[in-house]
PDB file of C-alpha atoms in Angstrom:
ATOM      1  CA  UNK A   1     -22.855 -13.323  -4.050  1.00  0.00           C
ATOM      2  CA  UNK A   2     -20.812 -10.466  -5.530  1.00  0.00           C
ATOM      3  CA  UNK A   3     -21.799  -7.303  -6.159  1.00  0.00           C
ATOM      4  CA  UNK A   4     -22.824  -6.088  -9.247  1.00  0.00           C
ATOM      5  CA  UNK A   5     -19.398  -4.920 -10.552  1.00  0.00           C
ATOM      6  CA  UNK A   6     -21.407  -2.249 -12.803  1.00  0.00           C
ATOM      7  CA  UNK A   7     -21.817   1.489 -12.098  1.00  0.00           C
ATOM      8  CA  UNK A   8     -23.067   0.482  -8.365  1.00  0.00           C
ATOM      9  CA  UNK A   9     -19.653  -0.630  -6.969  1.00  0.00           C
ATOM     10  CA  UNK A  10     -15.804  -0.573  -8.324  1.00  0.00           C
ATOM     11  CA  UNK A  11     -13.313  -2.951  -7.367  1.00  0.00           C
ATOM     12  CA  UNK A  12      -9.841  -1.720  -5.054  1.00  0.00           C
ATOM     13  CA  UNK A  13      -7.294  -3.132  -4.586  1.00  0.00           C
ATOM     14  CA  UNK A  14      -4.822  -2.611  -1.211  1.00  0.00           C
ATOM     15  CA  UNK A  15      -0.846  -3.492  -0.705  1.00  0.00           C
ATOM     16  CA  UNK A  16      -0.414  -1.611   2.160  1.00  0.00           C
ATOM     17  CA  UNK A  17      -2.635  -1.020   5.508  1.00  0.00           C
ATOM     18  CA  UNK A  18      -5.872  -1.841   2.973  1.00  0.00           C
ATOM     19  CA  UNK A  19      -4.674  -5.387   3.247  1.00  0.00           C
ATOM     20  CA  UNK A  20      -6.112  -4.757   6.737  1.00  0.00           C
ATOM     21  CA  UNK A  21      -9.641  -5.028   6.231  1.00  0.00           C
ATOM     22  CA  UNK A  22     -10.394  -3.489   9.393  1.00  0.00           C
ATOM     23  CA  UNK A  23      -8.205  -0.523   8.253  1.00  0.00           C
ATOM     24  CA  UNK A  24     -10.015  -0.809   5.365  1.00  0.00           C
ATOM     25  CA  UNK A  25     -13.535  -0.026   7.132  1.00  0.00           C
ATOM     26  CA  UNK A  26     -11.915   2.937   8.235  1.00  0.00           C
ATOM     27  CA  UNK A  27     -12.391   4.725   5.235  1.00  0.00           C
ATOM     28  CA  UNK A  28     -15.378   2.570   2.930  1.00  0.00           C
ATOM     29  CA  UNK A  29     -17.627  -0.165   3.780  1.00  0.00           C
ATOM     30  CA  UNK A  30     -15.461  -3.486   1.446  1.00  0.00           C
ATOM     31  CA  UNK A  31     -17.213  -6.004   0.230  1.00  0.00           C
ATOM     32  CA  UNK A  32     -16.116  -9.573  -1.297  1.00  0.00           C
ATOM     33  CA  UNK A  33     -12.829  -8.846   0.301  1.00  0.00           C
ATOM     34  CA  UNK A  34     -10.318 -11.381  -0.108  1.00  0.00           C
ATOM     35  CA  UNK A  35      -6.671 -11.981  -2.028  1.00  0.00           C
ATOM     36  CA  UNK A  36      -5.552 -11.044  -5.354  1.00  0.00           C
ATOM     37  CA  UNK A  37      -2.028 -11.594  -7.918  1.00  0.00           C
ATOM     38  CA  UNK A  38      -0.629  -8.441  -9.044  1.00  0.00           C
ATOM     39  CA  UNK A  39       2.108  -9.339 -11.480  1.00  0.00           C
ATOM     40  CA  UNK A  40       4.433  -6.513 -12.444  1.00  0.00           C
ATOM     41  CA  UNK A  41       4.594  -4.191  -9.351  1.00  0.00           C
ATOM     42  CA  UNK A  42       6.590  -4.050  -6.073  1.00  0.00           C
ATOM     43  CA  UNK A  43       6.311  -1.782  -2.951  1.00  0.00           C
ATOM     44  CA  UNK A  44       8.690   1.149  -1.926  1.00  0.00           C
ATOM     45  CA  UNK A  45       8.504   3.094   1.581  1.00  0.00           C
ATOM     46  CA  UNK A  46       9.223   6.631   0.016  1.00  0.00           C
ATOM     47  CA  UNK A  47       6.578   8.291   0.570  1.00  0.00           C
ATOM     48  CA  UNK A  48       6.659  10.956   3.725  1.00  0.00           C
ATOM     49  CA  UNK A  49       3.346   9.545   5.856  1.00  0.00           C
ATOM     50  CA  UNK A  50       1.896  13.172   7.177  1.00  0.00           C
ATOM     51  CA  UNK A  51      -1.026  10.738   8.973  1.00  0.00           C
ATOM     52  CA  UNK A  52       1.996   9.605  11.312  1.00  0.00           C
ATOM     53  CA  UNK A  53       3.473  12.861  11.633  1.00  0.00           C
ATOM     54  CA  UNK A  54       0.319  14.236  12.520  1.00  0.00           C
ATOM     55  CA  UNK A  55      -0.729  11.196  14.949  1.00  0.00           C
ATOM     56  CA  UNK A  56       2.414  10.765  16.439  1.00  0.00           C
ATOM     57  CA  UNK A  57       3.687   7.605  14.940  1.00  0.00           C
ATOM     58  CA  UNK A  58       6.213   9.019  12.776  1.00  0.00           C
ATOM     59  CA  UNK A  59      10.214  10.224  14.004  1.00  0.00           C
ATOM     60  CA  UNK A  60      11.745  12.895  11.927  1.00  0.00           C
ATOM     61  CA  UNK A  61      14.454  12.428  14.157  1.00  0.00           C
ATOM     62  CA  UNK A  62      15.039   9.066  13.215  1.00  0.00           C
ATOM     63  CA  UNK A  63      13.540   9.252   9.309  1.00  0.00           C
ATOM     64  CA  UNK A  64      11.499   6.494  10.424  1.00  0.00           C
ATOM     65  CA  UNK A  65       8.134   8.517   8.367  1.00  0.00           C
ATOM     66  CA  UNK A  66       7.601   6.402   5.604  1.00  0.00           C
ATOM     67  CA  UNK A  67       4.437   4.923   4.286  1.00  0.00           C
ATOM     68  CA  UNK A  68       4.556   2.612   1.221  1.00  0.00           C
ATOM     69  CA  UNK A  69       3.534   3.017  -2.484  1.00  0.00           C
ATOM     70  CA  UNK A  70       3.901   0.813  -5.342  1.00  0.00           C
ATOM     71  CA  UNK A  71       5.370   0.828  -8.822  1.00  0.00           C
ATOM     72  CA  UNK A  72       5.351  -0.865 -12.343  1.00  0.00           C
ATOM     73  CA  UNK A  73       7.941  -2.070 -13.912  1.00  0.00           C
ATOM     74  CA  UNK A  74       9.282  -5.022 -12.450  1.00  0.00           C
ATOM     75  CA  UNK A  75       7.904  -7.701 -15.228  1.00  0.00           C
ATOM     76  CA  UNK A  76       9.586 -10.607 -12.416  1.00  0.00           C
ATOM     77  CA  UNK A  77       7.500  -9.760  -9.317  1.00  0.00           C
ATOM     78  CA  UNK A  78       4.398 -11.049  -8.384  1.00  0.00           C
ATOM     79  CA  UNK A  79       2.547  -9.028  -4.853  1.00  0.00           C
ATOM     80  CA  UNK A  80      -0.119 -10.717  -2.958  1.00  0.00           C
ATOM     81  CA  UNK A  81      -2.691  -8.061  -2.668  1.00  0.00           C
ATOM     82  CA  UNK A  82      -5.854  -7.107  -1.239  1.00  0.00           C
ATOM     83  CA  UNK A  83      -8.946  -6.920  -3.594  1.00  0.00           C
ATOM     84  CA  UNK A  84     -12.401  -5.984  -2.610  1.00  0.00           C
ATOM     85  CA  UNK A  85     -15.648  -3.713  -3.692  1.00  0.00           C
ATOM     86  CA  UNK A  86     -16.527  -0.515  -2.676  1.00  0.00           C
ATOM     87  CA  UNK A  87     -20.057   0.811  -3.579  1.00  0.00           C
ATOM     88  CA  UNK A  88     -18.968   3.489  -6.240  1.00  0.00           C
ATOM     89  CA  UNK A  89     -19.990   6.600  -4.302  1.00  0.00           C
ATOM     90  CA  UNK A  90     -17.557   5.736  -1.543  1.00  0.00           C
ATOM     91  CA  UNK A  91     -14.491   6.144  -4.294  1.00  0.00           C
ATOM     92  CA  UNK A  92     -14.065   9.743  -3.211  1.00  0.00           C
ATOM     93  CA  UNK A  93     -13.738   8.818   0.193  1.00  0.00           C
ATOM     94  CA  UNK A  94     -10.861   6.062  -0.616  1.00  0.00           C
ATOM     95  CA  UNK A  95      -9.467   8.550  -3.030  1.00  0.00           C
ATOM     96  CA  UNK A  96      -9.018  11.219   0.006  1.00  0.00           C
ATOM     97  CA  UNK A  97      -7.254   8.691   2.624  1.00  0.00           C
ATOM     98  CA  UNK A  98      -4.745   8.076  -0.810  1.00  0.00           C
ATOM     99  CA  UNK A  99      -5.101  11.306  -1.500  1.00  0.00           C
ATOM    100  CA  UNK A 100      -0.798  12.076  -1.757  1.00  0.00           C
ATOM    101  CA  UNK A 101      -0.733   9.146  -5.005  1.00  0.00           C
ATOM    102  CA  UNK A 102      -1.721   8.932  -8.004  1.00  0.00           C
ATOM    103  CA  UNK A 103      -4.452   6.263  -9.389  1.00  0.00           C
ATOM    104  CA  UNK A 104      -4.806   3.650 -12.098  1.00  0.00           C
ATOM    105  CA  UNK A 105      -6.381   0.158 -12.904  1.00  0.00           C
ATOM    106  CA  UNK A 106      -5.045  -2.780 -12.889  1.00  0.00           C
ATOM    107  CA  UNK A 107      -5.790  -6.680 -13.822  1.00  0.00           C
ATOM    108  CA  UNK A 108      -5.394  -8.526 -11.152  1.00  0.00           C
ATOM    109  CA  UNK A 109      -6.175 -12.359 -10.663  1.00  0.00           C
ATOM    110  CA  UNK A 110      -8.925 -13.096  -7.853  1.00  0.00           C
ATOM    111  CA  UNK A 111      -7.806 -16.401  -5.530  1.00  0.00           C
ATOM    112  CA  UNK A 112      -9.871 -18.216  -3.959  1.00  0.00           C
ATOM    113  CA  UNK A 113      -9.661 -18.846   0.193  1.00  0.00           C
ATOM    114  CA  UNK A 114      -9.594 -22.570  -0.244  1.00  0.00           C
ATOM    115  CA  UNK A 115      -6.278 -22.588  -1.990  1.00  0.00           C
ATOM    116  CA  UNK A 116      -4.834 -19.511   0.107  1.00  0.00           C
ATOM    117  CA  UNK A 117      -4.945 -21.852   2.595  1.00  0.00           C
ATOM    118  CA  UNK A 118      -3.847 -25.444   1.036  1.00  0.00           C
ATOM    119  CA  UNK A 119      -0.928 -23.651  -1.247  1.00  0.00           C
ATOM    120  CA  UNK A 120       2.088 -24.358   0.250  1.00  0.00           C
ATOM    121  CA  UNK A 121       4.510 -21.604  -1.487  1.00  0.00           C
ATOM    122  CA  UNK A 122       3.800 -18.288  -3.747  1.00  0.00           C
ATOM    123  CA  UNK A 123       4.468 -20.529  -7.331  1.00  0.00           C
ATOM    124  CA  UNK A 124       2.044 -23.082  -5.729  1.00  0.00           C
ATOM    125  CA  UNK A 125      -0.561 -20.358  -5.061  1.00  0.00           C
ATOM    126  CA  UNK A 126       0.166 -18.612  -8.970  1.00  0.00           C
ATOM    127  CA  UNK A 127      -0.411 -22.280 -10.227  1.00  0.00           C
ATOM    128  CA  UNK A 128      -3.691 -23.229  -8.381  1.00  0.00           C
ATOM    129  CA  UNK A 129      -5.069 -19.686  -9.321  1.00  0.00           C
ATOM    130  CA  UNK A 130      -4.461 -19.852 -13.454  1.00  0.00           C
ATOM    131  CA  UNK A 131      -7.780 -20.093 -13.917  1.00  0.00           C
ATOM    132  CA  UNK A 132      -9.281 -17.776 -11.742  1.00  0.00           C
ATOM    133  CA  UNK A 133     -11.388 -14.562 -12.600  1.00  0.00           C
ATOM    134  CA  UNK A 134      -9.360 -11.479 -13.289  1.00  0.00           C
ATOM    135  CA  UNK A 135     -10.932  -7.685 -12.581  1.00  0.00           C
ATOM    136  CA  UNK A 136     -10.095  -4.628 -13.040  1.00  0.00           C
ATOM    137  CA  UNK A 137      -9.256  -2.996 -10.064  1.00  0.00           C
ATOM    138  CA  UNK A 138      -8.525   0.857  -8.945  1.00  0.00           C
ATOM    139  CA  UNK A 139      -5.315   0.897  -7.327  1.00  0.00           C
ATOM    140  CA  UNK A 140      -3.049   4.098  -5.693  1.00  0.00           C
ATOM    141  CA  UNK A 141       0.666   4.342  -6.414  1.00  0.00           C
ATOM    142  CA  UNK A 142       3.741   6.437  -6.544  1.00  0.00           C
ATOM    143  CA  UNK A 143       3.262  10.072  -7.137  1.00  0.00           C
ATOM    144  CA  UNK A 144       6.077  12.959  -7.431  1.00  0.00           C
ATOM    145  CA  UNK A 145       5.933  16.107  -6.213  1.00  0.00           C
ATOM    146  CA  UNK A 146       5.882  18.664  -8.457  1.00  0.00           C
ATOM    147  CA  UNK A 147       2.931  16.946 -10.356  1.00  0.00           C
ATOM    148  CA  UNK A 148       1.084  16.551  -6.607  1.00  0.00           C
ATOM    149  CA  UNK A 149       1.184  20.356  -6.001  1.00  0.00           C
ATOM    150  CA  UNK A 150       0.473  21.439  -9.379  1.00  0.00           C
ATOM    151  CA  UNK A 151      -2.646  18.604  -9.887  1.00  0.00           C
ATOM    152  CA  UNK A 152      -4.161  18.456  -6.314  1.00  0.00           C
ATOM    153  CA  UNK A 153      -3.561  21.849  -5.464  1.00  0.00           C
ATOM    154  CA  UNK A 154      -4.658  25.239  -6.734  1.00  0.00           C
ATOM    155  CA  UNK A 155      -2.283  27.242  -4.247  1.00  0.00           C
ATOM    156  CA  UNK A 156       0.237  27.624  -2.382  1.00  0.00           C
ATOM    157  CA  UNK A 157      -1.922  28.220   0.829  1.00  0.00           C
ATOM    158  CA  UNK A 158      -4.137  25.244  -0.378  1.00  0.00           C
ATOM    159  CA  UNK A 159      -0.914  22.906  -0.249  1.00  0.00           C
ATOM    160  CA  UNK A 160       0.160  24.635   3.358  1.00  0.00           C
ATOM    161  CA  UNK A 161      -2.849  23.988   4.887  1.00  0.00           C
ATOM    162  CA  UNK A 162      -3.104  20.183   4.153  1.00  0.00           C
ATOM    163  CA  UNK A 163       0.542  19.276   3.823  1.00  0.00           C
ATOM    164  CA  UNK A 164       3.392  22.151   5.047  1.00  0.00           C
ATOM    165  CA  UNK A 165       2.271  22.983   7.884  1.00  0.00           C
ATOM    166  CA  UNK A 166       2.812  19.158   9.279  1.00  0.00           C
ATOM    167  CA  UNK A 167       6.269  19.057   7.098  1.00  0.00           C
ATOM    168  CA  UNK A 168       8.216  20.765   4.956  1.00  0.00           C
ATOM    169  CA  UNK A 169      10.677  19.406   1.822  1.00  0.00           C
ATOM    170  CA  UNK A 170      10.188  16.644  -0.386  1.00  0.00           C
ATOM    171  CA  UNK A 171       7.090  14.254   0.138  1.00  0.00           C
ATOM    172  CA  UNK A 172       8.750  11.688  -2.196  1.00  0.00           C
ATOM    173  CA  UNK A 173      12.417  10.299  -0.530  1.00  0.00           C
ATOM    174  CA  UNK A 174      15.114   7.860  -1.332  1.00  0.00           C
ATOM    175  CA  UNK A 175      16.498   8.589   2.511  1.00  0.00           C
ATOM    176  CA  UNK A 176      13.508   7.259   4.687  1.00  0.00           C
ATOM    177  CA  UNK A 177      12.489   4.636   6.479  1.00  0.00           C
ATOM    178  CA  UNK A 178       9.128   3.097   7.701  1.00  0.00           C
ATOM    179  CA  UNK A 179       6.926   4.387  10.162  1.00  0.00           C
ATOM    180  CA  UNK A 180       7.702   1.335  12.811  1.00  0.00           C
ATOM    181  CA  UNK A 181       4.000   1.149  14.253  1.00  0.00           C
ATOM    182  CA  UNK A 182       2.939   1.537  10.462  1.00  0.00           C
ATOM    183  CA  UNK A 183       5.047  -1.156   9.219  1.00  0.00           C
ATOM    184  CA  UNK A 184       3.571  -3.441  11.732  1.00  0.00           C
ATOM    185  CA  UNK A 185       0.907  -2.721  10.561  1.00  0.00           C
ATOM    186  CA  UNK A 186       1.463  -4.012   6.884  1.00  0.00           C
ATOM    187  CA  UNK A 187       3.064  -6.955   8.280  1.00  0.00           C
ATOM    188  CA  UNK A 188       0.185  -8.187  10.329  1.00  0.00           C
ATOM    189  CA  UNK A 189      -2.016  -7.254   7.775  1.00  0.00           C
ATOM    190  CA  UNK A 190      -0.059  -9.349   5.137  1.00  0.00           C
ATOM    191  CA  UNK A 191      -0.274 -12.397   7.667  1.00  0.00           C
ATOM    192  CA  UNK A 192      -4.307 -11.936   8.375  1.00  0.00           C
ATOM    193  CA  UNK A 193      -4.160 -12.282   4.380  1.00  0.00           C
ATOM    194  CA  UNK A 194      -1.917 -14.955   3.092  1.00  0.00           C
ATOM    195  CA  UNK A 195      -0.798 -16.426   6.193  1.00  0.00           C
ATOM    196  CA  UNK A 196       3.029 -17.246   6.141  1.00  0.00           C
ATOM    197  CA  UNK A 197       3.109 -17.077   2.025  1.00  0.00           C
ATOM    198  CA  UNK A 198       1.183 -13.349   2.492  1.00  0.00           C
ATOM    199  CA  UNK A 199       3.826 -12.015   5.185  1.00  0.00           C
ATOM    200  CA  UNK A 200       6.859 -13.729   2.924  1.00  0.00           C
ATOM    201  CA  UNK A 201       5.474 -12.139  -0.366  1.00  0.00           C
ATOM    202  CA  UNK A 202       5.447  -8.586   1.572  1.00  0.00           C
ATOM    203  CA  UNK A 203       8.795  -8.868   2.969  1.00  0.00           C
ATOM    204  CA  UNK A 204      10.457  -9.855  -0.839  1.00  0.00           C
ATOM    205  CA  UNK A 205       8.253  -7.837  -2.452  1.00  0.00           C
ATOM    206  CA  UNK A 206       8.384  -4.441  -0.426  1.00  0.00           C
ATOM    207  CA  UNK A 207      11.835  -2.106  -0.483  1.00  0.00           C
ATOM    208  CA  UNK A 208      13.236   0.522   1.391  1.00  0.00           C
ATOM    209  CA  UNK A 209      13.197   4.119   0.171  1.00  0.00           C
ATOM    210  CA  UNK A 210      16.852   3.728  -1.433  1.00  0.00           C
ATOM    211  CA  UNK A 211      15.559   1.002  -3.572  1.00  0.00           C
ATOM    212  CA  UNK A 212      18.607  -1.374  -2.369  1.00  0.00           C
ATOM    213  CA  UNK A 213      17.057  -3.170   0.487  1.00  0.00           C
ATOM    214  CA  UNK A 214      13.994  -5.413   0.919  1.00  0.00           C
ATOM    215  CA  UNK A 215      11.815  -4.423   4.107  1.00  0.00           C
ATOM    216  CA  UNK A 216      12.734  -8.672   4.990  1.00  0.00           C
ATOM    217  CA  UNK A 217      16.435  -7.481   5.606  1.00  0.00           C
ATOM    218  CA  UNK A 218      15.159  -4.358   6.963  1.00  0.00           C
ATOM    219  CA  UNK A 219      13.348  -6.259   9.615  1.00  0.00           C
ATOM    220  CA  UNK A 220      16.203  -8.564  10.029  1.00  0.00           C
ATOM    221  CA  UNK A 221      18.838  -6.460  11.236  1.00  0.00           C
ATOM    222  CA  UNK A 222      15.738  -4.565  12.885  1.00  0.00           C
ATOM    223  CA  UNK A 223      14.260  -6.818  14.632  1.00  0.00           C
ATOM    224  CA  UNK A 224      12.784  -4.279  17.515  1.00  0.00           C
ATOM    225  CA  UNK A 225      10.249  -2.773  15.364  1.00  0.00           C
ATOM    226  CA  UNK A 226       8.532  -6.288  15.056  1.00  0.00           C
ATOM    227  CA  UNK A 227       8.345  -6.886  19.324  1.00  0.00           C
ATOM    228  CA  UNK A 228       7.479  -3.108  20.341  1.00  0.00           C
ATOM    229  CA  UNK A 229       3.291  -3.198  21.452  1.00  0.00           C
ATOM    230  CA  UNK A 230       1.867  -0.032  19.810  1.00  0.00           C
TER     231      UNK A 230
END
């Protein structure tokens, strides 16, 4: 049965490691968690990831410090995305682990497991799901900086003490590259979703920083990150 979708719980939707619903307990307790269609959106990795940089994960050396956000405005893609409830006083907690983006809400088209499974492509999946519920869902995406400091912060020391003293510069970068063990992540996460049409939609669907290059050719020419164990 779902939860009542009134004041008691809100609907969230994930792109990232919350396609993970492990990585999704984490941080709330989901419920009803399953697959969605988000039409109009695609994924960059521009964001500077200071939970890698603090855990380890990340390589300034290398750039490899991204974590990915999403953006509107691409009326021709279609993401296969995470959707599940969160009882409402949990919000704040999801709002702190996203707590370098920004927030809106989103329609997005429930699909059922049965045909997640029996769908042989992404068109077949869109097709077979036409008539499904839509909800609105709270989603995270792409921030900038100077609105970041002067929203979430109320100084300078305030900013220092959760961000600069893990990194300095610009949080939001066209010259980065995904945190490998992070990207992994996303890319197993996509699989334990859609199967082979979840992992395809991520890799067509998800960019590098520069906006050129989908994380598919990324992995391509890179095909290391996808063998290493951690």
């Amino acid at each position: 049965a779902l939860a009542s979708s009134g004041g008691d719980y809100i609907w969230i939707i994930g792109y990232g490691s919350l396609m993970s619903e492990a990585s999704a307990r984490r941080t709330v307790q989901p419920v009803n968690f399953g697959v969605a269609i988000l039409k109009g959106w695609r994924r960059h990795f521009n964001l500077v990831s200071i939970t890698n940089l603090k855990n380890g994960a990340a390589s300034l050396q290398t750039k490899e410090i991204a974590a990915v956000s999403s953006r509107p405005g691409y009326p021709d893609s279609t993401m296969l995305v995470s959707l599940f409830q969160i009882p409402a006083n949990e919000e704040g907690a999801y709002r702190k682990r996203e707590g370098r983006y920004q927030y809106t809400k989103v329609s997005v088209t429930r699909v059922e497991d049965v045909d997640v499974k029996r769908a042989q492509n992404l068109p077949e999946l869109v097709n077979l799901s036409k008539d499904s519920e839509v909800v609105e869902a709270v989603m995270c995406y792409e921030f900038n900086d100077e609105d970041f400091r002067k929203q979430r912060f109320k100084t300078h020391e305030d900013y220092m003490k959760t961000v600069g003293k893990y990194y300095e510069g610009l949080l939001w970068r066209k010259d980065i590259f995904p945190v490998r063990r992070y990207l992994r992540l996303c890319v197993n996460a996509a699989r334990d979703l859609g199967g082979q049409i979840g992992v395809q939609n991520f890799l067509e669907t998800s960019y590098l920083a520069n906006e050129e290059q989908t994380i598919g050719a990324y992995l391509f020419r890179n095909p290391s990150i996808m063998e290493e164990d951690n």
